[in-house]
Amino acid sequence: MAYLQPPLTIISSDNNDHAKLSSSTTSSARHQHSKSSVESFRLPAATWFDEDQTHFVALEERIADPYESRRTSFTSGSLISGFESLITNTTDPDEEESSAEFEVVRYQAFGLPRQNVSKVNSNSSLEQRYHPFEDYILDGDDMSDDNSQEDLDTSHKTNNLSAFESAAKKAAKEHKNKSLVTEIAVSFQLPSSLANVENREEQSTSGNTDDNTYTTTDDDTTVMLARRIPILAKFSPMVNGVRYLALQYTPTMIRIAAVEGGQHHNTDKHWTIDISLDPNPIASSPKRLANFDLGSSMTFFNKGRDKENEGIITGTTTIIGGGIIWCKRANNVLDLIVVTTTSVLLYSINNEQMTKTQVVVLEHPSASFWYESQSKTLVVGSYTSNLPRNLSESISEGMISSENMGRSNGSSPTVSFPIAVMSMKTLFFRGDSPTFQTLPTFAVGTLREKTVEDKGKTPSPQARDGSDNVASDDRSNVEENIIFPTEVSLFNFYGSIYCVEIGSLGNGHGIGLTELDSDSSCIRVRQHKIENLSMNAESVSVGAIDNLLCIISRDNKVTHFIDVADIFSDDRRVPRESIKVSELAEGDVSIYDEKISFLAPSYFLNTEDQGLLYQVGISLPLVVKSAPPTACIIPFLLRRKASKDTIRSFIMERFSAAIEARDLSSLRQWLGVITKQYASNARAAKWDYESTISLLSKASLVGLDRTADVNTTSTVGEVMLPDSSCVETITQTEMLQMILLPHAMVAVNDRNSEKLRFVSSLSVHYLIELERLFLIPCVALEMLVITLLLKAGEQDELASFLSARETQRTITRRRRQLDLPTNNRLYSENPGAAAFAETLFLIATNSETEPPSSIKKQLISLATVILIECGSTSVAVKCLLTADQISEAIALCSKRSKANKDTAEAKSMGSQAKDFFRVAAKTAKGQNESDRCKSFYHLHCFLKQYDPNCFSLDKRKVKVSRMEDKNKSAFRKDISTVVVEQSVLAHEIRFPDELFSSPQYCRKFRSMFGYAESVK
């Protein structure tokens, strides 16, 4: 984890250095009503953190009104205090609104700035993400100087900014911290009894005190007015131009206020829900309390029974802490989900009307709940007995008492199961309101073990109470290890929902992962064991950063990173161990300090002084460094959100280290994992077939400059990267550019035969892995394998490889002819096959490679077959002539002689009669005279069919020397021009007279090819 640097300012106060999170913030609300008086700077009365929308909700403390005495009488008992009187049943519906006692309250929501700039700290496993301050635009010059220490003029407002905002901004400037920005700022009306709470204090003298108090003259009692602090305050998302605020004032009562809306929306409506009276919402005006006698749909005859059926037990059902959830549904309807101890209530707000639409009755009383806002997933947990039926009779149904949790007797084993587990019910709210989807119920805490530290000894009689339970004095010897709600979390990884249980195995050394698959309507469970890690819920924080599960242990000063994709993978070659990162807390503040608290999923909060909020992210350098060098973390790296170049650099470093260590066993496992991932991405394979053609020349290693400096880790910027659809896959092109080609070029330049053989084996294994999964290796990879085997001197293996390629091609072609299924592809179906064949000819004829004659023959044969299959017969003929394979060229042209189109194409591509004659003359130099005669006779017969026009007689001027003049100058040759009639072929190429020692044979062949006898 990162050492925490100066982060976002949560609380900024220029006058209160002792301000904490619950008493200060960064800016105030925009006023929806005006006052003539000057408002002084006030701190918030309370602040809440909303995990669903990742912002802080603040209630501004009460600001006294100078005209308060004219509106409200402060005689004793005139103000309502206490939760029991917040709901009225006796309000006269005809009472005028102007006579209602009300106040305007102000709420704000502060979120992270919209622009994020990340800095990587190479010395830490987590990086801090800095959020630049989003400045407000001011008309004046008050904030023009960042270093100005002058007090701000708060006597007037500029652009609807109050003195609160100006002072907060000044404090942020002075502290040089980035500040949270105001996302929501609203003011609305509430009944005075709901907005305020009074505190009475006896005074010896009468008179006015500060602006937050008022003293009566009758009994000298000072009435201290302050804001009533709700249990919870949550803003809704904006739906149809309206925003709502839910305020929970009691364990059973919620007030819903419309706080933002356009000119076409009515915001003068509130609803009140009190499940102790009626779970249906009761509408009222903002100034009035709800009248349950007039608004309730319940009657005297159906109250009790229907409430029981609706999941409400009078006097028992309460709202679970934080159990108010806003959910914007797919049909643009806003739902309010209320989680109670006996049920889940679903309310819908549509067309400015609020109704109760669904009730999910829970089988067991709920203990806690977890909600994931992105996927709209709700999980409710209820304790259930884990004892056999005959032992659970003394336990109330669904309720586990603290006394029974410590039950133990002399016959119980030293290690056994806990007496209670937590049953989890899942609800998905992804569709249209009010529908939802459920999953089968699952349990957590089932694999824990309780340990009796007295090694089986029963507690003394003095240590037991009358109910046979372990007394408090002796209870330290028994640990039931029952799961607590704080040990369970709900996260969204890669678009899937996972329920995470810490301390799931044995005595708390495991992580339980349960995938909640709504598409398949099933759950999948994995257990991950972590040794030597304290799973105390008080010292362990669980977060989700970059789709990684982070287990932060303050006691051990370590952080464990777990990738659920690896844990749930069926490939055993993928490491499932967590990556353990240990750090030394060298900075002033670190995340392991007790004063730093964790806010899910990736925030840390320090409430000291001005209050600081930290957001952290993964720093790949330290994570990669902490991973075992042989572990296949390639898929792990590809799933991270870092830039492509950064991720590819780490992959190159991992491969380079393994190659230098000659760890072929680990590399084979890595290649197996990579190819399996590659096989699941059809777009990656398609991209490879088209992009690797440009790598053919490099893969041939022909003409490699041995003096060039090749760096195996510096080519990442030149690597051709696929589009975003292939970002989590290593393509063949990337493998060649980043790993295989750089190391092969280094081995060739250094003449390192050992490394050359190792890279050759690695390349062959990669090609085999691709074909094992019925994938087609790209032409550049095949070329590199052939070149490496040739340069490494593996002639037998190369001969077998080339033979296997030809055999595979023959079998595939035959199966295609018989309409039999086959997973193989012909070369003609691969882009770049023709270029691949031409490169094979280049290798076969190159002086650097110098292949043996048998290998050369195989290379030429395979290349010829590929070109013919690709319909490039003319190219094949040309390449055969370049390789001095005159017989093969003549045989190939003879087969195609019936197709005039092919012949014309061949001549247009340069395979003309003179080319055949030139190659024949060159080849004849290595033959005896008898074979020469046979070769020229065979060539004459072929050319008569291939290009009979080459024997047509043509009169052309020919330059000849004057041999009869014996007195000619030694420095000057006399040249004469004569007209000679001979064949077209004879005019274009000279006849090799020196090849025939017999004049008779020479004259005979000159005559056959149309050469004149006397021209010299």
Tab-separated table of N, CA and C in Angstrom, residues 156-204:
chain	number	residue	atom	x	y	z
A	156	HIS	N	-20.809	40.199	1.041
A	156	HIS	CA	-21.677	40.085	-0.132
A	156	HIS	C	-21.409	38.742	-0.791
A	157	LYS	N	-22.323	38.325	-1.650
A	157	LYS	CA	-22.216	37.047	-2.347
A	157	LYS	C	-21.885	37.290	-3.807
A	158	THR	N	-21.107	36.411	-4.347
A	158	THR	CA	-20.730	36.513	-5.748
A	158	THR	C	-21.051	35.195	-6.432
A	159	ASN	N	-21.873	35.257	-7.455
A	159	ASN	CA	-22.273	34.049	-8.182
A	159	ASN	C	-22.874	33.003	-7.246
A	160	ASN	N	-23.752	33.450	-6.367
A	160	ASN	CA	-24.468	32.556	-5.463
A	160	ASN	C	-23.542	31.828	-4.504
A	161	LEU	N	-22.376	32.357	-4.253
A	161	LEU	CA	-21.463	31.748	-3.299
A	161	LEU	C	-21.655	32.426	-1.948
A	162	SER	N	-21.852	31.622	-0.932
A	162	SER	CA	-22.037	32.183	0.403
A	162	SER	C	-20.690	32.381	1.080
A	163	ALA	N	-20.726	33.004	2.242
A	163	ALA	CA	-19.497	33.185	3.015
A	163	ALA	C	-18.908	31.849	3.403
A	164	PHE	N	-19.756	30.861	3.571
A	164	PHE	CA	-19.287	29.510	3.913
A	164	PHE	C	-18.354	28.985	2.839
A	165	GLU	N	-18.764	29.145	1.568
A	165	GLU	CA	-17.944	28.652	0.476
A	165	GLU	C	-16.641	29.430	0.370
A	166	SER	N	-16.720	30.754	0.538
A	166	SER	CA	-15.521	31.571	0.414
A	166	SER	C	-14.504	31.227	1.485
A	167	ALA	N	-14.966	31.074	2.710
A	167	ALA	CA	-14.051	30.720	3.793
A	167	ALA	C	-13.468	29.340	3.582
A	168	ALA	N	-14.293	28.418	3.089
A	168	ALA	CA	-13.795	27.062	2.849
A	168	ALA	C	-12.748	27.062	1.750
A	169	LYS	N	-12.984	27.875	0.729
A	169	LYS	CA	-12.019	27.927	-0.357
A	169	LYS	C	-10.705	28.553	0.099
A	170	LYS	N	-10.809	29.590	0.928
A	170	LYS	CA	-9.598	30.206	1.466
A	170	LYS	C	-8.786	29.197	2.273
A	171	ALA	N	-9.471	28.394	3.083
A	171	ALA	CA	-8.775	27.385	3.879
A	171	ALA	C	-8.113	26.359	2.982
A	172	ALA	N	-8.808	25.963	1.913
A	172	ALA	CA	-8.219	24.991	0.991
A	172	ALA	C	-6.974	25.550	0.327
A	173	LYS	N	-7.012	26.844	-0.008
A	173	LYS	CA	-5.839	27.458	-0.619
A	173	LYS	C	-4.663	27.488	0.343
A	174	GLU	N	-4.945	27.818	1.601
A	174	GLU	CA	-3.879	27.915	2.591
A	174	GLU	C	-3.249	26.562	2.868
A	175	HIS	N	-4.055	25.527	2.910
A	175	HIS	CA	-3.520	24.196	3.223
A	175	HIS	C	-2.919	23.507	2.004
A	176	LYS	N	-3.122	24.073	0.826
A	176	LYS	CA	-2.541	23.529	-0.395
A	176	LYS	C	-3.022	22.103	-0.670
A	177	ASN	N	-4.205	21.783	-0.221
A	177	ASN	CA	-4.775	20.469	-0.477
A	177	ASN	C	-5.867	20.571	-1.539
A	178	LYS	N	-6.097	19.482	-2.204
A	178	LYS	CA	-7.193	19.436	-3.157
A	178	LYS	C	-8.495	19.246	-2.389
A	179	SER	N	-9.514	19.948	-2.787
A	179	SER	CA	-10.748	19.937	-2.021
A	179	SER	C	-11.824	19.147	-2.737
A	180	LEU	N	-12.701	18.591	-1.951
A	180	LEU	CA	-13.896	17.977	-2.511
A	180	LEU	C	-14.763	19.047	-3.166
A	181	VAL	N	-15.507	18.641	-4.159
A	181	VAL	CA	-16.361	19.588	-4.881
A	181	VAL	C	-17.811	19.346	-4.501
A	182	THR	N	-18.587	20.404	-4.600
A	182	THR	CA	-19.997	20.316	-4.267
A	182	THR	C	-20.755	19.700	-5.433
A	183	GLU	N	-21.349	18.541	-5.191
A	183	GLU	CA	-22.156	17.892	-6.211
A	183	GLU	C	-23.627	18.290	-6.093
A	184	ILE	N	-24.111	18.392	-4.862
A	184	ILE	CA	-25.513	18.721	-4.622
A	184	ILE	C	-25.561	19.754	-3.501
A	185	ALA	N	-26.403	20.766	-3.654
A	185	ALA	CA	-26.612	21.750	-2.603
A	185	ALA	C	-28.070	22.175	-2.662
A	186	VAL	N	-28.831	21.837	-1.641
A	186	VAL	CA	-30.273	22.088	-1.661
A	186	VAL	C	-30.714	22.685	-0.336
A	187	SER	N	-31.812	23.428	-0.394
A	187	SER	CA	-32.498	23.930	0.784
A	187	SER	C	-33.980	23.611	0.632
A	188	PHE	N	-34.607	23.188	1.693
A	188	PHE	CA	-36.026	22.855	1.627
A	188	PHE	C	-36.631	23.021	3.014
A	189	GLN	N	-37.935	22.979	3.075
A	189	GLN	CA	-38.669	23.216	4.301
A	189	GLN	C	-38.970	21.909	5.013
A	190	LEU	N	-38.916	21.967	6.342
A	190	LEU	CA	-39.308	20.862	7.211
A	190	LEU	C	-40.085	21.442	8.385
A	191	PRO	N	-41.001	20.680	8.948
A	191	PRO	CA	-41.650	21.138	10.180
A	191	PRO	C	-40.617	21.423	11.256
A	192	SER	N	-40.850	22.450	12.035
A	192	SER	CA	-39.874	22.841	13.050
A	192	SER	C	-39.576	21.703	14.012
A	193	SER	N	-40.608	20.949	14.386
A	193	SER	CA	-40.386	19.856	15.326
A	193	SER	C	-39.543	18.748	14.723
A	194	LEU	N	-39.521	18.678	13.405
A	194	LEU	CA	-38.714	17.664	12.736
A	194	LEU	C	-37.317	18.198	12.413
A	195	ALA	N	-37.219	19.506	12.185
A	195	ALA	CA	-35.936	20.091	11.807
A	195	ALA	C	-35.057	20.371	13.007
A	196	ASN	N	-35.678	20.664	14.160
A	196	ASN	CA	-34.899	21.112	15.301
A	196	ASN	C	-35.140	20.226	16.513
A	197	VAL	N	-34.235	20.334	17.445
A	197	VAL	CA	-34.384	19.728	18.755
A	197	VAL	C	-34.013	20.802	19.774
A	198	GLU	N	-34.744	20.871	20.899
A	198	GLU	CA	-34.496	21.915	21.872
A	198	GLU	C	-33.777	21.368	23.094
A	199	ASN	N	-32.904	22.154	23.630
A	199	ASN	CA	-32.209	21.866	24.876
A	199	ASN	C	-32.493	23.011	25.845
A	200	ARG	N	-33.055	22.696	27.023
A	200	ARG	CA	-33.424	23.725	27.991
A	200	ARG	C	-32.376	23.809	29.095
A	201	GLU	N	-32.089	25.017	29.464
A	201	GLU	CA	-31.089	25.235	30.501
A	201	GLU	C	-31.553	26.384	31.388
A	202	GLU	N	-31.558	26.160	32.718
A	202	GLU	CA	-31.965	27.191	33.674
A	202	GLU	C	-30.884	28.265	33.747
A	203	GLN	N	-31.325	29.553	33.718
A	203	GLN	CA	-30.406	30.680	33.773
A	203	GLN	C	-30.747	31.558	34.982
A	204	SER	N	-29.754	32.164	35.582
A	204	SER	CA	-29.982	33.048	36.722
A	204	SER	C	-30.432	34.424	36.285
